[in-house]
Coordinates of C-alpha atoms and ligand atoms in Angstrom, one line a residue:
M112 CA 16.4 -3.6 35.7
D113 CA 15.5 0.0 34.0
L114 CA 12.2 0.5 33.0
I115 CA 12.8 1.0 29.3
R116 CA 14.5 -2.2 29.4
Q117 CA 11.6 -4.2 31.7
R118 CA 9.2 -3.1 28.6
I119 CA 11.5 -4.2 25.7
R120 CA 11.3 -7.8 27.9
D121 CA 8.0 -7.9 28.8
A122 CA 7.0 -7.2 25.5
A123 CA 8.9 -9.6 23.8
R124 CA 7.4 -12.5 26.4
L125 CA 4.2 -11.3 25.2
R126 CA 5.0 -11.4 21.6
E127 CA 6.4 -14.7 22.0
A128 CA 3.0 -16.2 23.6
E129 CA 0.6 -14.5 21.0
A130 CA 3.0 -16.2 18.3
R131 CA 3.2 -12.2 16.8
R132 CA 7.2 -12.4 16.9
R133 CA 8.7 -11.1 13.6
V134 CA 11.9 -12.4 12.1
L135 CA 13.9 -11.3 9.4
T136 CA 15.2 -13.3 6.8
P137 CA 17.8 -11.9 3.7
V138 CA 17.1 -12.8 0.7
G139 CA 20.2 -14.1 -1.3
E140 CA 19.1 -13.6 -5.0
R141 CA 16.2 -12.0 -6.9
R142 CA 15.0 -13.9 -9.9
P143 CA 11.6 -13.2 -12.1
G144 CA 8.9 -14.4 -9.9
R145 CA 11.3 -16.1 -7.8
V146 CA 13.8 -15.8 -4.5
V147 CA 17.1 -17.5 -3.5
I148 CA 16.7 -18.1 0.5
D149 CA 19.7 -20.1 2.2
G150 CA 20.5 -21.2 -1.7
R151 CA 17.2 -22.3 -2.0
E152 CA 15.3 -21.4 -4.8
L153 CA 11.5 -20.2 -3.6
V154 CA 8.6 -18.9 -5.7
N155 CA 8.0 -15.4 -4.5
F156 CA 4.5 -14.2 -3.5
A157 CA 5.8 -11.9 -1.1
S158 CA 6.7 -9.5 -3.5
N159 CA 4.4 -6.0 -4.6
D160 CA 6.6 -5.7 -7.6
Y161 CA 2.9 -6.6 -9.5
L162 CA 4.3 -5.9 -13.1
G163 CA 7.7 -7.4 -13.0
L164 CA 9.4 -4.4 -13.6
A165 CA 12.0 -4.2 -10.6
L166 CA 14.0 -6.7 -12.8
D167 CA 13.3 -5.7 -16.3
P168 CA 16.4 -5.3 -18.5
R169 CA 15.7 -2.0 -19.7
V170 CA 14.7 -0.3 -16.3
T171 CA 18.3 -2.2 -14.9
A172 CA 20.3 -0.6 -17.5
E173 CA 19.2 2.6 -17.2
L174 CA 20.3 2.2 -13.7
R175 CA 23.9 1.7 -14.7
R176 CA 23.4 4.2 -17.3
A177 CA 22.2 6.9 -14.8
A178 CA 24.9 6.0 -12.1
G179 CA 27.9 7.0 -15.0
T180 CA 26.8 10.8 -15.1
L181 CA 24.3 11.4 -11.9
G182 CA 26.1 10.0 -9.1
A183 CA 24.7 7.5 -6.6
G184 CA 22.9 9.6 -4.3
A185 CA 21.5 13.2 -4.9
G186 CA 24.2 14.8 -1.8
A187 CA 21.5 17.3 -1.1
S188 CA 17.8 18.3 -0.5
H189 CA 16.1 19.1 -3.2
L190 CA 15.6 23.2 -2.6
L191 CA 19.5 23.0 -1.9
G192 CA 20.7 21.7 -5.2
G193 CA 19.7 18.2 -5.1
H194 CA 16.8 18.1 -7.4
Q195 CA 17.9 17.3 -10.8
E196 CA 16.7 17.2 -14.5
A197 CA 16.0 13.2 -13.6
H198 CA 13.3 14.1 -10.7
A199 CA 11.9 16.7 -13.0
A200 CA 11.3 14.4 -15.9
L201 CA 10.0 11.7 -13.4
E202 CA 7.6 14.2 -11.9
A203 CA 6.2 15.4 -15.2
A204 CA 5.5 11.8 -16.3
L205 CA 3.6 10.9 -13.2
A206 CA 1.4 13.9 -13.4
D207 CA 1.0 13.2 -17.0
W208 CA 0.1 9.7 -16.1
T209 CA -2.5 10.6 -13.2
G210 CA -4.1 13.3 -14.8
R211 CA -2.7 15.9 -12.7
E212 CA -1.0 19.6 -12.8
R213 CA 2.1 18.3 -11.2
A214 CA 4.0 16.1 -9.0
L215 CA 6.0 15.8 -6.2
L216 CA 8.4 13.4 -5.1
F217 CA 9.2 12.0 -1.7
S218 CA 11.7 9.6 -0.5
S219 CA 9.0 6.8 0.4
G220 CA 5.4 6.4 0.5
W221 CA 5.6 7.3 4.6
S222 CA 7.2 10.5 3.8
A223 CA 4.9 11.5 1.5
A224 CA 2.2 10.7 3.9
L225 CA 3.8 12.4 6.8
G226 CA 4.7 15.9 4.9
A227 CA 1.5 15.9 3.2
I228 CA -1.5 15.6 5.5
P229 CA 0.2 18.0 8.1
A230 CA 0.6 20.4 5.9
L231 CA -3.0 20.0 5.1
I232 CA -5.0 20.3 8.6
G233 CA -3.9 20.5 12.5
G234 CA -5.2 21.3 16.0
G235 CA -9.1 21.4 15.5
D236 CA -9.4 20.4 11.8
T237 CA -10.3 16.6 11.4
C238 CA -9.2 13.4 10.0
V239 CA -11.7 10.8 8.6
Q240 CA -10.1 7.8 7.5
D241 CA -11.0 4.0 6.9
K242 CA -9.9 1.8 9.9
L243 CA -8.0 -0.4 7.6
N244 CA -5.9 2.5 6.2
H245 CA -2.1 2.2 5.9
A246 CA -0.6 3.2 8.9
C247 CA 1.4 5.9 7.6
L248 CA -1.6 7.5 6.5
L249 CA -3.3 7.3 10.4
D250 CA 0.1 8.2 11.6
A251 CA 0.5 11.4 9.8
A252 CA -2.9 12.2 11.0
I253 CA -1.7 12.2 14.6
L254 CA 1.2 13.6 13.7
S255 CA -0.9 16.9 12.2
G256 CA -2.7 17.3 15.7
A257 CA -6.0 17.1 13.9
R258 CA -8.8 14.9 15.5
L259 CA -8.7 11.1 13.9
S260 CA -11.8 9.6 13.4
R261 CA -11.9 6.4 11.5
Y262 CA -15.1 4.6 9.8
P263 CA -15.2 0.9 9.4
H264 CA -13.8 -0.7 6.6
L265 CA -15.0 0.5 2.9
D266 CA -18.3 2.0 4.8
V267 CA -19.3 5.0 3.0
H268 CA -22.6 6.1 5.9
G269 CA -19.7 5.3 8.9
A270 CA -17.5 8.3 6.6
H271 CA -20.7 10.3 6.4
R272 CA -21.1 10.0 10.1
Q273 CA -17.5 11.2 11.2
L274 CA -17.8 13.8 8.8
Q275 CA -20.7 14.9 10.9
L276 CA -19.5 14.5 13.7
A277 CA -16.7 16.8 13.3
G278 CA -19.2 19.5 13.5
P279 CA -20.7 22.6 12.2
E280 CA -18.9 23.8 9.0
G281 CA -16.7 27.1 8.5
G282 CA -19.5 29.5 8.3
Q283 CA -21.3 28.2 11.6
R284 CA -18.3 27.9 13.3
R285 CA -17.2 31.5 12.3
A286 CA -20.6 32.8 13.4
R287 CA -20.0 31.5 17.1
G288 CA -16.8 32.9 16.8
E289 CA -15.3 29.9 16.9
A290 CA -12.0 29.0 14.1
P291 CA -13.2 27.3 11.3
A292 CA -12.3 23.5 11.2
A293 CA -11.3 21.5 7.8
R294 CA -12.1 18.2 7.1
L295 CA -9.4 15.7 5.4
L296 CA -11.2 12.3 4.0
V297 CA -8.3 9.7 3.5
T298 CA -8.4 6.4 2.1
D299 CA -6.2 3.5 0.6
A300 CA -7.4 3.0 -3.2
M301 CA -6.2 -0.9 -3.1
F302 CA -6.3 -2.4 0.6
S303 CA -2.8 -3.9 1.2
M304 CA -3.7 -6.7 3.3
D305 CA -7.1 -7.2 1.9
G306 CA -7.0 -6.6 -1.8
D307 CA -10.5 -4.9 -2.2
L308 CA -11.5 -1.2 -3.7
A309 CA -12.5 1.9 -1.8
P310 CA -15.6 3.6 -2.9
L311 CA -13.9 6.3 -4.3
P312 CA -16.9 8.2 -6.3
A313 CA -19.2 8.0 -3.1
L314 CA -16.3 9.2 -1.0
A315 CA -15.6 11.7 -3.3
D316 CA -19.6 13.1 -3.4
L317 CA -19.4 13.0 0.0
A318 CA -16.3 14.9 0.8
T319 CA -18.1 17.7 -1.9
R320 CA -20.9 17.8 0.1
F321 CA -19.0 18.6 3.2
G322 CA -16.4 20.9 1.5
A323 CA -13.8 18.4 2.8
W324 CA -10.9 17.2 0.3
L325 CA -10.4 13.6 0.0
M326 CA -6.8 12.1 -0.5
V327 CA -6.5 8.8 -2.3
D328 CA -3.2 6.3 -1.4
E329 CA -2.7 4.2 -4.6
A330 CA 0.0 2.8 -3.6
H331 CA -1.2 -0.8 -4.9
S332 CA -3.4 0.3 -7.3
L333 CA -0.9 2.5 -9.8
G334 CA 0.3 0.5 -12.3
V335 CA -2.3 -2.4 -11.9
L336 CA -5.8 -0.9 -12.3
G337 CA -7.1 1.7 -14.8
P338 CA -6.7 2.9 -18.2
A339 CA -2.7 2.4 -19.2
G340 CA -2.6 1.2 -15.7
A341 CA -2.9 5.1 -14.3
G342 CA -4.6 3.9 -11.3
L343 CA -8.2 3.7 -9.4
T344 CA -8.8 7.8 -9.1
V345 CA -8.2 8.3 -13.0
A346 CA -10.4 4.7 -13.5
S347 CA -13.1 6.4 -11.6
T348 CA -12.7 9.5 -13.8
L349 CA -12.2 11.7 -10.5
D350 CA -10.4 14.6 -11.3
A351 CA -8.4 16.9 -9.5
T352 CA -11.6 18.9 -8.0
R353 CA -12.9 15.3 -6.9
V354 CA -9.7 14.1 -5.7
P355 CA -7.2 17.0 -4.7
V356 CA -4.5 14.9 -2.9
L357 CA -3.3 12.1 -4.9
M358 CA -0.4 9.9 -3.3
G359 CA 1.2 7.2 -5.0
T360 CA 4.2 4.8 -4.4
L361 CA 7.1 3.9 -6.5
G362 CA 8.6 0.7 -4.4
K363 CA 5.2 -1.5 -5.8
A364 CA 4.1 -2.2 -8.9
L365 CA 6.9 0.4 -10.8
G366 CA 9.8 -1.7 -8.7
G367 CA 11.5 1.1 -7.7
F368 CA 11.7 3.3 -4.5
G369 CA 10.4 6.1 -3.3
A370 CA 6.5 8.2 -3.9
F371 CA 4.7 11.0 -4.9
I372 CA 2.0 13.3 -4.0
A373 CA 0.0 14.3 -7.7
G374 CA -2.5 17.5 -7.6
D375 CA -3.1 20.9 -9.1
A376 CA 0.3 23.3 -9.1
E377 CA -1.3 25.7 -6.0
L378 CA -0.9 22.3 -3.8
I379 CA 2.5 21.3 -4.8
E380 CA 3.7 24.8 -4.5
H381 CA 2.3 24.7 -1.0
L382 CA 3.7 21.1 0.0
I383 CA 6.9 22.7 -1.4
N384 CA 7.1 25.2 1.4
A385 CA 5.3 23.4 3.9
A386 CA 6.1 19.7 4.1
R387 CA 8.6 18.9 6.5
S388 CA 9.7 15.6 5.7
W389 CA 10.3 16.6 2.0
L390 CA 12.2 19.6 2.9
F391 CA 14.4 18.4 5.4
T392 CA 15.7 14.9 3.6
T393 CA 17.7 14.2 1.1
A394 CA 16.4 14.0 -2.8
L395 CA 15.7 10.5 -3.8
P396 CA 18.9 9.1 -5.9
P397 CA 18.5 10.7 -9.5
T398 CA 19.7 7.3 -10.7
L399 CA 16.4 5.6 -9.3
A400 CA 14.8 8.7 -10.8
A401 CA 16.0 7.9 -14.1
A402 CA 14.9 3.9 -13.8
T403 CA 11.5 4.7 -12.8
A404 CA 10.9 6.8 -15.6
V405 CA 11.8 3.9 -17.8
A406 CA 9.1 2.0 -15.4
V407 CA 6.3 4.7 -15.3
D408 CA 6.7 4.2 -19.7
L409 CA 6.6 0.2 -19.6
A410 CA 3.9 0.4 -17.1
R411 CA 1.8 2.3 -19.2
R412 CA 2.6 0.7 -22.6
E413 CA 2.6 -2.8 -21.7
D414 CA -0.8 -3.7 -20.9
W415 CA 0.1 -7.3 -21.4
R416 CA 1.4 -7.2 -17.5
R417 CA -2.1 -6.4 -16.5
E418 CA -3.4 -8.7 -18.3
R419 CA -1.3 -11.7 -17.4
L420 CA -1.9 -10.5 -13.5
Q421 CA -5.5 -10.8 -14.4
A422 CA -5.6 -14.2 -16.1
L423 CA -3.5 -15.5 -13.0
G424 CA -5.9 -14.2 -10.5
G425 CA -8.8 -15.9 -12.2
R426 CA -6.7 -19.0 -11.8
L427 CA -5.7 -18.6 -8.3
A428 CA -9.5 -18.0 -7.3
S429 CA -11.0 -20.4 -9.0
Q430 CA -8.4 -23.4 -7.6
L431 CA -9.1 -21.7 -4.2
T432 CA -12.5 -22.0 -4.4
G433 CA -12.1 -25.8 -5.1
L434 CA -10.4 -26.2 -2.2
G435 CA -12.6 -25.0 0.1
F436 CA -11.8 -20.9 0.3
S437 CA -14.8 -18.5 -0.3
V438 CA -13.5 -16.3 -2.5
G439 CA -14.9 -12.9 -2.8
A440 CA -14.0 -11.1 -6.4
L441 CA -10.8 -9.1 -5.9
P442 CA -9.6 -6.7 -8.6
G443 CA -5.9 -6.8 -8.2
P444 CA -3.1 -9.1 -7.5
I445 CA -3.7 -9.5 -3.6
Y446 CA -5.2 -12.2 -2.2
P447 CA -5.0 -12.8 1.6
L448 CA -6.4 -16.0 2.7
I449 CA -7.7 -16.0 6.4
V450 CA -6.8 -18.3 8.8
G451 CA -7.7 -16.5 11.6
D452 CA -5.1 -17.8 14.5
N453 CA -1.5 -16.5 14.4
A454 CA 0.0 -19.7 15.2
R455 CA -1.4 -21.7 12.2
A456 CA -0.8 -18.9 9.5
L457 CA 2.6 -19.3 10.7
A458 CA 2.7 -23.2 10.5
L459 CA 0.9 -22.8 6.8
A460 CA 3.9 -20.3 5.5
A461 CA 6.5 -22.8 7.0
A462 CA 4.9 -25.9 5.4
L463 CA 4.4 -23.9 2.0
K464 CA 8.1 -22.5 2.6
A465 CA 9.7 -26.1 2.6
E466 CA 7.7 -26.8 -0.5
G467 CA 9.4 -23.9 -2.1
F468 CA 6.9 -21.4 -1.5
L469 CA 7.4 -17.6 0.1
V470 CA 4.0 -16.7 1.2
P471 CA 4.3 -14.0 4.2
A472 CA 2.0 -14.9 7.3
I473 CA 0.4 -11.6 8.2
R474 CA -0.4 -11.3 12.2
P475 CA -1.6 -8.2 14.4
P476 CA -0.8 -4.8 14.9
T477 CA -0.9 -5.1 11.0
V478 CA -3.8 -6.7 10.7
P479 CA -7.0 -7.0 13.3
P480 CA -6.2 -9.7 15.9
G481 CA -8.2 -13.1 15.1
T482 CA -7.4 -12.2 11.0
A483 CA -3.9 -13.5 10.8
R484 CA -3.7 -14.5 7.1
L485 CA -1.2 -15.8 3.9
R486 CA -1.2 -13.3 2.1
V487 CA -0.6 -14.2 -1.2
S488 CA 0.6 -11.4 -4.3
L489 CA 0.5 -12.2 -7.6
T490 CA 3.5 -10.8 -10.2
A491 CA 3.2 -10.7 -14.0
D492 CA 6.7 -12.6 -13.7
H493 CA 4.6 -16.0 -12.4
A494 CA 3.6 -18.7 -14.7
P495 CA 0.3 -20.8 -14.7
A496 CA 2.4 -23.5 -13.6
D497 CA 3.3 -21.5 -10.5
I498 CA -0.6 -21.5 -9.5
D499 CA -1.3 -25.0 -9.7
R500 CA 1.8 -26.1 -7.8
F501 CA 1.2 -23.6 -5.1
C502 CA -2.5 -25.0 -4.9
A503 CA -1.2 -28.2 -4.7
A504 CA 1.4 -27.6 -2.0
L505 CA -1.5 -25.0 -0.2
A506 CA -4.0 -28.0 -0.1
R507 CA -1.2 -30.7 1.5
A508 CA -0.4 -28.0 4.0
M509 CA -4.0 -27.6 5.3
G510 CA -4.7 -31.1 5.5
Q511 CA -1.5 -31.4 7.7
L512 CA -3.0 -29.0 10.2
P513 CA -5.0 -30.0 12.9
P514 CA -8.7 -28.1 12.6
P515 CA -9.6 -24.7 13.7
E516 CA -10.6 -24.1 17.1
L517 CA -12.5 -20.8 16.3
P518 CA -14.0 -20.2 13.0
P519 CA -12.4 -16.9 11.4
P520 CA -14.6 -14.1 11.3
P521 CA -16.0 -13.0 8.1
L522 CA -14.3 -10.2 6.5
P523 CA -16.0 -8.3 3.6
G524 CA -14.0 -8.9 0.7
A525 CA -11.7 -11.2 1.8
I526 CA -11.2 -15.0 1.6
H527 CA -11.8 -17.3 4.4
A528 CA -10.8 -21.0 5.1
R529 CA -14.2 -23.0 5.3
Ligands
PLP856 C1 3.6 0.4 1.2 C2 2.5 1.6 1.5 C3 2.6 2.5 1.8 C4 4.3 3.2 1.9 O1 4.8 3.2 1.0 P1 6.7 3.1 1.2 O2 7.1 3.4 0.1 O3 6.7 1.6 1.1 O4 6.8 3.8 2.2 C5 2.0 3.7 2.2 N1 0.7 3.2 1.6 C6 0.1 2.1 1.1 C7 -1.4 1.8 1.4 C8 0.8 0.7 0.9 O5 0.9 -0.3 0.5

């Protein structure tokens, strides 16, 4: 057998032994707060469509309307004729929402990160990141050629140390005949697998002190946090001088697909000329841009969606406490129930599915070893009764499991099974 085939088989065996194998399950149909899988309707606690906009009739009607005149796909890259008025209008709406001069659409969050970070830093520079940042931010730093240094989750002192270790600042380096080195500090706003928040004001102060740039990824917080859902950066009153690079995605609370970078006009002009994942790819479907502009408008105006999420979160947290989980204060719709062991997390997810609830078991390498969890994500489409029935089913499912061999390690801000 050749070496690559051998490696594939070895990796599969190891995954199986560690209960890390993933399987793909197609969803038949989506209904508000529900999915149909194998003909069975399940309450969907696996969706990042936090505001329930993906199925909103006004959004889907715009998608159909736009398809008639704009076509299914853009037909070209942005610079070579694919950039339509629907894209420009969505970019203007996103810039206005986030309080930035301009915004630039990308095909996905992955593509935004892989385009923006290597356009800003390279070999000899340093990229300082929270250890639990999304994989695309970490991979983008590696792709840039800069030195990637990660600090412990949410640890401002750790970030400080890493920025210090990045060496003397530009002026001193020039005096020693070395090329000046740039520093980019990057963080998720709301962490995707833990639901907690980055200490943005402290990180912005730190960046200013070191002459570094701060980049904030609002993938899970846009639409969910802040005034009119504008995100954590706006809620923290950090303008484009404090957070020069603001990234958001359209595939989560906005219910669509795609992403953007927002900042001052000079930054966006630079990305248009230097972000390779933007330059050399087909523009986002214009139909989607038109529909997402409607979603942005609804996300900004309809505070009831955020209020409902808050109420559902409070209800879930209090019932989890009653079930013996220690509940940290969580600001958003993501509730990680840390189980620890991979096989236990899978068994719980399977038991809950049998009871009519889709809740994904999240295992390494998505999360650190020993912190396998159920990730419950709430949406404005859920009803209070969904929470009550879920918690009752969770209690039954936990009762059927053998006791854990090892207690799960403590994690800040997360919810642990006792
Ligand atoms: C989902 C996610 C991304 C990737 O966005 P896609 O549009 O799904 O590629 C980036 N960053 C964070 C924090 C995310 O959660």
